[in-house]
Amino acid sequence: MYAQILQATTNVLTFNVLAYITLGLFIGYIVGVLPGLSRATAIALLIPITYKLPPLAGISFLIGVSKGGNTGSALTAILINVPGEPQSVVTALDGYPLTLQGKAQKALKLALIASVLGDFIATLVLVALAQPLAVLAVGMGPVELTAVLIFAITFIAAVSGHSFYKGLIAGFLGLLLAAPRLDMETGQPRLTFGFADLSDGVPLLAVAIGTLALSEMLVQIDKGWRGSYLHKGAQLKAGTPENSRLSREEFLTCLPTILRSTFVGIGIGSIPGMGASLSSFLAYAWTKRRDKDPESFGKGRLEGVAAAESADNASVPAGLIPMFAIGLPSSASAALLMGAFMLNGLTPGPFLFRDDAVLVYSIFAGMILASGIMLIMGMVGQNLFARLISVSEVILVPIIIFLCVIGAYLEGSGMFSVYLMLVFAFLGYFMKKYDFSFITFLIGFILGPIAELSLRQAMIITDGKISSLTNHPIAILFLVLAALSIWSFASMRTLQERTGAAPEEP
Amino acid sequence: MKTLFTTAIAATLLSAAFAGAAGAEDFPTKPITIVIGFGAGGGTDAVVRAVAEPVSKSLGQPILVINKPGAGGGVAAMDVKRANPDGYTLYAGGSLTFAFEPLVLKTQYKWDDFEHVAMISLFQDGLFTHPSRPYKNMRDIINAAKAEKRSIKYASQYQLDRLIFAYVAKQEGVEIIPVPTQGGNGTVTATLANQVDFGFSGGTYGPHVESGALRMVGSMMAERMERFPDVMSMHDNGWMIGSGNYLIVSTTKGTPKAVIDKLGAALQAGMKTDTVQAVVKSRYMKDVFIGPDKANEVVKSELDKYAKLIAATKDAK
C-alpha cells in the first residue's frame, strides 16, 4: 500500500503529468469563465486528444478541465452577473451585489478559497471513503431519491426572491417547461408539438444560457439605452483597500459555511442522477435559513458566495465517488470521464483498485495537486479577469452574445438550440424586470424530469401504497425532514406576518 | 448583406457540386462528420469514438464525432437523412433506430431512407438481478411470482423490452410491470438498489456482474450471450422472440456505392485494431461485422421480426 502510494507520487511528479494537469485546469478555467461554453461540451471535445497520451496524463488532464471549469465559472457570475455554468447562478445571487458595492475583489477571493477548499476536502473524502460512500449511494433507489427530492423542494422558498408567490409561479413555469419529452412509460411524445428535437426535453443549456447570460445582456443594453447605466469600472476603482481584501475575520466567519456546504456538495454529488446544480442551491438555501438575518442574503452576503462555491466544487470530486468505487457515473461529465477511462483500457469499478491500484492512487495524487495549482491559477486569473469589468460594454456585450450563440449551438441540437436560447433570453429579461426568481425557475426545470422519473418509479415500486414505505427507512427519514422543513418555514412566515416584517408583496 | 449571403450560399453549393464531381475514387476530400444518436459516455459513444481514430487515419481525413441524442437516435437519423448523399455525414447508433422506432413512433424517416454502411458490433442484451435474490434464471422469477401471487417488476429501458415482456407475461400468465429508467445506467442503478426483480441493459451490467454486485439471469436475445454462455436465452426459456441491437453506421440514401464500400472497408479494418477491440470487450459487446453488401438486408429482416412481435402482442391483448 505505502509502496504503491510512493510509486503514485513519483508518477505524478513528472513534468509531463504536471504540465497536462495545469493545461487541463487552464482550459477548464477559461471555458468556465466564458459564458455559454459548458464544461461537459469541453470534455467531450477534448477526449480525442487524450487517446495519444499515457492514461495518467490523459485522465488527469480531463479531471483538470472538470475542476477548472467549476472554479472559473464563478468569475463572470460575480463580476458581470453572467454565470459561466448553470451551477454558478447561485453564486451570482450574492456575488454580483458585492461587486456593485465595490467589493468585487473580496468576493472573488472568497469564491476562490471556498472553491479550492470544497474541492480539496471532497477529493480527500473521495480518496479515503470512496468505497463505503459508494455503497451508501447505491442504496439510494428511486423511492429514496423521491424522498430526497421532496426534501430539496421544500427549500425552494429560500431562493424565491422578494415574493414567495412569484417564486412559486416561476418554479412551476420551470416544471411546465420540463414536461415536453417522450413520456417515460409509454415512450410516446408529450407536448413536443411535433418537434423531434424536443423528444429528449427542452435542451438545458439553451434555457440556462438564455435566461442567465443572454437575458443579462438585454438588461445591460436596456440600461444603456435609458441612460441609467453606471460604468462598473468606476465602481471597481471605488473599492477601498479593505473592500478588496478578504480579512482573516471574514474568512473565519465563512469557514463553518464552507465546511457545511462542502458536506452538502459531497452528499448530493455522490448520489447518481442528482445533478450538480442541486448541491449549490441546497447549500445556499440551508445557509440562508440558518442565518440570523436571512433577509440580507441576495444583497451581498459573503456567506452566500462561500456556500454556493464550496458546494458546487465539492460535488465534482464527489461525483467521481460512485464511478471509481462501483463504475457508475453520477453526472454527464462523470459519464464522459468514465468513457475516457474505458478508451484507455481501464474499467472503473472495484477491479480498478485491484488491477491498477498505482494508477488510481496516481490519479488521486494528481487531483490533490490540482487543487493547489488551481489556487495559484485562480489568484493570477482573478487579477487578469477582474479588469473585465473595466472593459466597455460596447465591446463586452457583443462578445458575450457571440459566445452564447456558439455555446448553444455546440450543445448539439444545432440552430434549434440557438433559436430556443433567444426566446428564453427574452423570457429571462422580463422575469428580471418583473422580479420573478429565475433560480426557482431553473430549479423547477432541472429537477422536473428527475423528480418525475423517480416519483413514477417509486409509485410503481411501492404499488402506490404508503405502507410499503416501511421497507425504505431512509425515505421515511427524508420525508420527516421535509415535513419539519415546511413546518419551520411556515411558522417563520407567520411570525413575520404578525410582526409586519413580511418582505414580499410590493 | 444580402449579396454576401447569396454569395455564401452559391459558394456552398458550388463546393458541394465540386465535391460530387470529384468522384468516389477521391473520397474523402474533406472532413467526415459522424452523428451519434445517443449521449456521450455510453457504449455506442465509446466504440464509435474509438473506431473513428483508425478510420480517419486510413481515409486520410479528420473525422468529427458529435452526439445528438433524442427520440431513440431519431434526431441524429433525421440529420443524416437530410444531408447531401455524398458519404460525408454518417449516422452511428443502435440499429433499433431503423428497425424498431419507426414501428412505434411517428418517425419522419423509414429504414430505407438510408444506405446502411455496416453493423460494427452487437449489444449483448442481458437480464440481471440483485445477488441477494435467490433467482438463477428467468424461470425462477416467474415461479416465485406465481407462488407469492404477486406481479414482477423490472427496470426497463425502452419500448422494445416492454414489448418483449408483455409477450412473455401473456405466455406465462403473470403480470410483468416495467419500471421506466433512463439508459443502461438507470436500469443498473435501480437493480443495484434492489428495488426491482430484474433489470435489462445492453452491456452496462458487465463490470457489476464480474464484481458480484449483480447476477445474470438471462439473455434477452434469441441466442445466448458470448461472455455468459451458461445463461439461458429467450429461446431456451421457450419464448420464440429476442432482441437484437447492432451498432450500425449509416449514411444518406443515394450515396455512391463506391463511397459506401470504401467506408465499409475502412470500418472493417478499424474494428480489427487492438484499441477498438479492447473497447468492444470492455463494453461487453460482441465483435460482429456485417458489411455494406448485407447491412440493408439485416435491417429489413430485423424490422420484419419486430413487426411480427408487435402483431403477436396485440393479438395477445
PDB file of C-alpha atoms in Angstrom, chain A residues 331-436:
ATOM      1  CA  SER A 331     -23.389  13.074 -13.840  1.00  0.00           C
ATOM      2  CA  ALA A 332     -22.899  13.851 -17.503  1.00  0.00           C
ATOM      3  CA  SER A 333     -19.273  14.866 -17.032  1.00  0.00           C
ATOM      4  CA  ALA A 334     -18.585  11.795 -14.885  1.00  0.00           C
ATOM      5  CA  ALA A 335     -20.061   9.642 -17.658  1.00  0.00           C
ATOM      6  CA  LEU A 336     -17.708  11.299 -20.127  1.00  0.00           C
ATOM      7  CA  LEU A 337     -14.734  10.705 -17.857  1.00  0.00           C
ATOM      8  CA  MET A 338     -15.768   7.086 -17.483  1.00  0.00           C
ATOM      9  CA  GLY A 339     -15.819   6.821 -21.262  1.00  0.00           C
ATOM     10  CA  ALA A 340     -12.282   8.201 -21.319  1.00  0.00           C
ATOM     11  CA  PHE A 341     -11.182   5.597 -18.760  1.00  0.00           C
ATOM     12  CA  MET A 342     -12.559   2.833 -20.923  1.00  0.00           C
ATOM     13  CA  LEU A 343     -10.900   4.175 -24.051  1.00  0.00           C
ATOM     14  CA  ASN A 344      -7.665   3.907 -22.122  1.00  0.00           C
ATOM     15  CA  GLY A 345      -8.432   0.280 -21.399  1.00  0.00           C
ATOM     16  CA  LEU A 346      -9.455   0.836 -17.780  1.00  0.00           C
ATOM     17  CA  THR A 347     -12.788  -0.231 -16.352  1.00  0.00           C
ATOM     18  CA  PRO A 348     -13.832   1.934 -13.409  1.00  0.00           C
ATOM     19  CA  GLY A 349     -15.202  -0.076 -10.529  1.00  0.00           C
ATOM     20  CA  PRO A 350     -13.840  -2.345  -7.802  1.00  0.00           C
ATOM     21  CA  PHE A 351     -11.397  -4.027 -10.179  1.00  0.00           C
ATOM     22  CA  LEU A 352      -9.710  -0.766 -10.940  1.00  0.00           C
ATOM     23  CA  PHE A 353      -8.298  -0.671  -7.407  1.00  0.00           C
ATOM     24  CA  ARG A 354      -7.169  -4.273  -7.685  1.00  0.00           C
ATOM     25  CA  ASP A 355      -5.714  -4.218 -11.198  1.00  0.00           C
ATOM     26  CA  ASP A 356      -4.416  -0.681 -11.492  1.00  0.00           C
ATOM     27  CA  ALA A 357      -4.001   0.429  -7.886  1.00  0.00           C
ATOM     28  CA  VAL A 358      -0.927   2.512  -8.666  1.00  0.00           C
ATOM     29  CA  LEU A 359      -2.738   4.328 -11.443  1.00  0.00           C
ATOM     30  CA  VAL A 360      -5.742   5.069  -9.235  1.00  0.00           C
ATOM     31  CA  TYR A 361      -3.516   6.440  -6.481  1.00  0.00           C
ATOM     32  CA  SER A 362      -1.622   8.436  -9.080  1.00  0.00           C
ATOM     33  CA  ILE A 363      -4.876   9.968 -10.316  1.00  0.00           C
ATOM     34  CA  PHE A 364      -5.838  10.759  -6.718  1.00  0.00           C
ATOM     35  CA  ALA A 365      -2.465  12.354  -6.094  1.00  0.00           C
ATOM     36  CA  GLY A 366      -2.923  14.350  -9.270  1.00  0.00           C
ATOM     37  CA  MET A 367      -6.323  15.542  -8.110  1.00  0.00           C
ATOM     38  CA  ILE A 368      -4.980  16.747  -4.775  1.00  0.00           C
ATOM     39  CA  LEU A 369      -2.159  18.508  -6.551  1.00  0.00           C
ATOM     40  CA  ALA A 370      -4.667  20.046  -8.944  1.00  0.00           C
ATOM     41  CA  SER A 371      -6.384  21.776  -6.014  1.00  0.00           C
ATOM     42  CA  GLY A 372      -3.133  23.538  -5.197  1.00  0.00           C
ATOM     43  CA  ILE A 373      -2.414  24.518  -8.779  1.00  0.00           C
ATOM     44  CA  MET A 374      -5.980  25.791  -9.077  1.00  0.00           C
ATOM     45  CA  LEU A 375      -5.406  28.120  -6.134  1.00  0.00           C
ATOM     46  CA  ILE A 376      -2.387  29.726  -7.779  1.00  0.00           C
ATOM     47  CA  MET A 377      -4.024  29.854 -11.188  1.00  0.00           C
ATOM     48  CA  GLY A 378      -7.160  31.367  -9.691  1.00  0.00           C
ATOM     49  CA  MET A 379      -5.190  34.121  -7.966  1.00  0.00           C
ATOM     50  CA  VAL A 380      -3.417  35.080 -11.167  1.00  0.00           C
ATOM     51  CA  GLY A 381      -6.596  34.708 -13.204  1.00  0.00           C
ATOM     52  CA  GLN A 382      -8.592  36.940 -10.913  1.00  0.00           C
ATOM     53  CA  ASN A 383      -6.206  39.790 -11.259  1.00  0.00           C
ATOM     54  CA  LEU A 384      -6.365  39.465 -15.016  1.00  0.00           C
ATOM     55  CA  PHE A 385     -10.078  38.904 -15.397  1.00  0.00           C
ATOM     56  CA  ALA A 386     -11.062  41.472 -12.798  1.00  0.00           C
ATOM     57  CA  ARG A 387     -10.258  44.020 -15.471  1.00  0.00           C
ATOM     58  CA  LEU A 388     -13.164  42.540 -17.359  1.00  0.00           C
ATOM     59  CA  ILE A 389     -15.499  44.958 -15.686  1.00  0.00           C
ATOM     60  CA  SER A 390     -13.453  47.925 -16.766  1.00  0.00           C
ATOM     61  CA  VAL A 391     -13.953  46.824 -20.377  1.00  0.00           C
ATOM     62  CA  SER A 392     -16.538  48.951 -22.106  1.00  0.00           C
ATOM     63  CA  GLU A 393     -19.913  47.278 -22.566  1.00  0.00           C
ATOM     64  CA  VAL A 394     -19.769  48.205 -26.239  1.00  0.00           C
ATOM     65  CA  ILE A 395     -17.071  45.562 -26.558  1.00  0.00           C
ATOM     66  CA  LEU A 396     -18.096  43.155 -23.821  1.00  0.00           C
ATOM     67  CA  VAL A 397     -21.783  42.687 -24.700  1.00  0.00           C
ATOM     68  CA  PRO A 398     -21.288  41.622 -28.330  1.00  0.00           C
ATOM     69  CA  ILE A 399     -18.561  39.183 -27.319  1.00  0.00           C
ATOM     70  CA  ILE A 400     -20.766  37.575 -24.703  1.00  0.00           C
ATOM     71  CA  ILE A 401     -23.722  37.349 -27.082  1.00  0.00           C
ATOM     72  CA  PHE A 402     -21.446  35.711 -29.628  1.00  0.00           C
ATOM     73  CA  LEU A 403     -20.242  33.183 -27.040  1.00  0.00           C
ATOM     74  CA  CYS A 404     -23.823  32.435 -26.014  1.00  0.00           C
ATOM     75  CA  VAL A 405     -24.788  31.611 -29.586  1.00  0.00           C
ATOM     76  CA  ILE A 406     -21.738  29.394 -30.057  1.00  0.00           C
ATOM     77  CA  GLY A 407     -22.384  27.626 -26.756  1.00  0.00           C
ATOM     78  CA  ALA A 408     -26.000  26.858 -27.534  1.00  0.00           C
ATOM     79  CA  TYR A 409     -25.056  25.654 -30.996  1.00  0.00           C
ATOM     80  CA  LEU A 410     -22.269  23.435 -29.667  1.00  0.00           C
ATOM     81  CA  GLU A 411     -24.513  21.649 -27.204  1.00  0.00           C
ATOM     82  CA  GLY A 412     -25.602  19.543 -30.118  1.00  0.00           C
ATOM     83  CA  SER A 413     -29.033  20.383 -31.369  1.00  0.00           C
ATOM     84  CA  GLY A 414     -27.727  22.955 -33.865  1.00  0.00           C
ATOM     85  CA  MET A 415     -29.717  26.058 -34.715  1.00  0.00           C
ATOM     86  CA  PHE A 416     -32.775  24.774 -32.886  1.00  0.00           C
ATOM     87  CA  SER A 417     -31.000  25.380 -29.570  1.00  0.00           C
ATOM     88  CA  VAL A 418     -29.912  28.829 -30.698  1.00  0.00           C
ATOM     89  CA  TYR A 419     -33.472  29.917 -31.518  1.00  0.00           C
ATOM     90  CA  LEU A 420     -34.706  28.487 -28.244  1.00  0.00           C
ATOM     91  CA  MET A 421     -31.991  30.375 -26.394  1.00  0.00           C
ATOM     92  CA  LEU A 422     -33.110  33.648 -27.987  1.00  0.00           C
ATOM     93  CA  VAL A 423     -36.682  33.022 -26.863  1.00  0.00           C
ATOM     94  CA  PHE A 424     -35.537  32.293 -23.340  1.00  0.00           C
ATOM     95  CA  ALA A 425     -33.339  35.371 -23.296  1.00  0.00           C
ATOM     96  CA  PHE A 426     -36.463  37.496 -23.623  1.00  0.00           C
ATOM     97  CA  LEU A 427     -38.299  35.405 -21.069  1.00  0.00           C
ATOM     98  CA  GLY A 428     -35.386  35.865 -18.678  1.00  0.00           C
ATOM     99  CA  TYR A 429     -35.320  39.582 -19.393  1.00  0.00           C
ATOM    100  CA  PHE A 430     -38.953  40.025 -18.436  1.00  0.00           C
ATOM    101  CA  MET A 431     -38.533  37.782 -15.412  1.00  0.00           C
ATOM    102  CA  LYS A 432     -35.710  40.029 -14.238  1.00  0.00           C
ATOM    103  CA  LYS A 433     -37.731  43.174 -14.944  1.00  0.00           C
ATOM    104  CA  TYR A 434     -40.770  41.943 -13.058  1.00  0.00           C
ATOM    105  CA  ASP A 435     -38.727  40.361 -10.301  1.00  0.00           C
ATOM    106  CA  PHE A 436     -39.634  36.724 -10.879  1.00  0.00           C
TER     107      PHE A 436
END
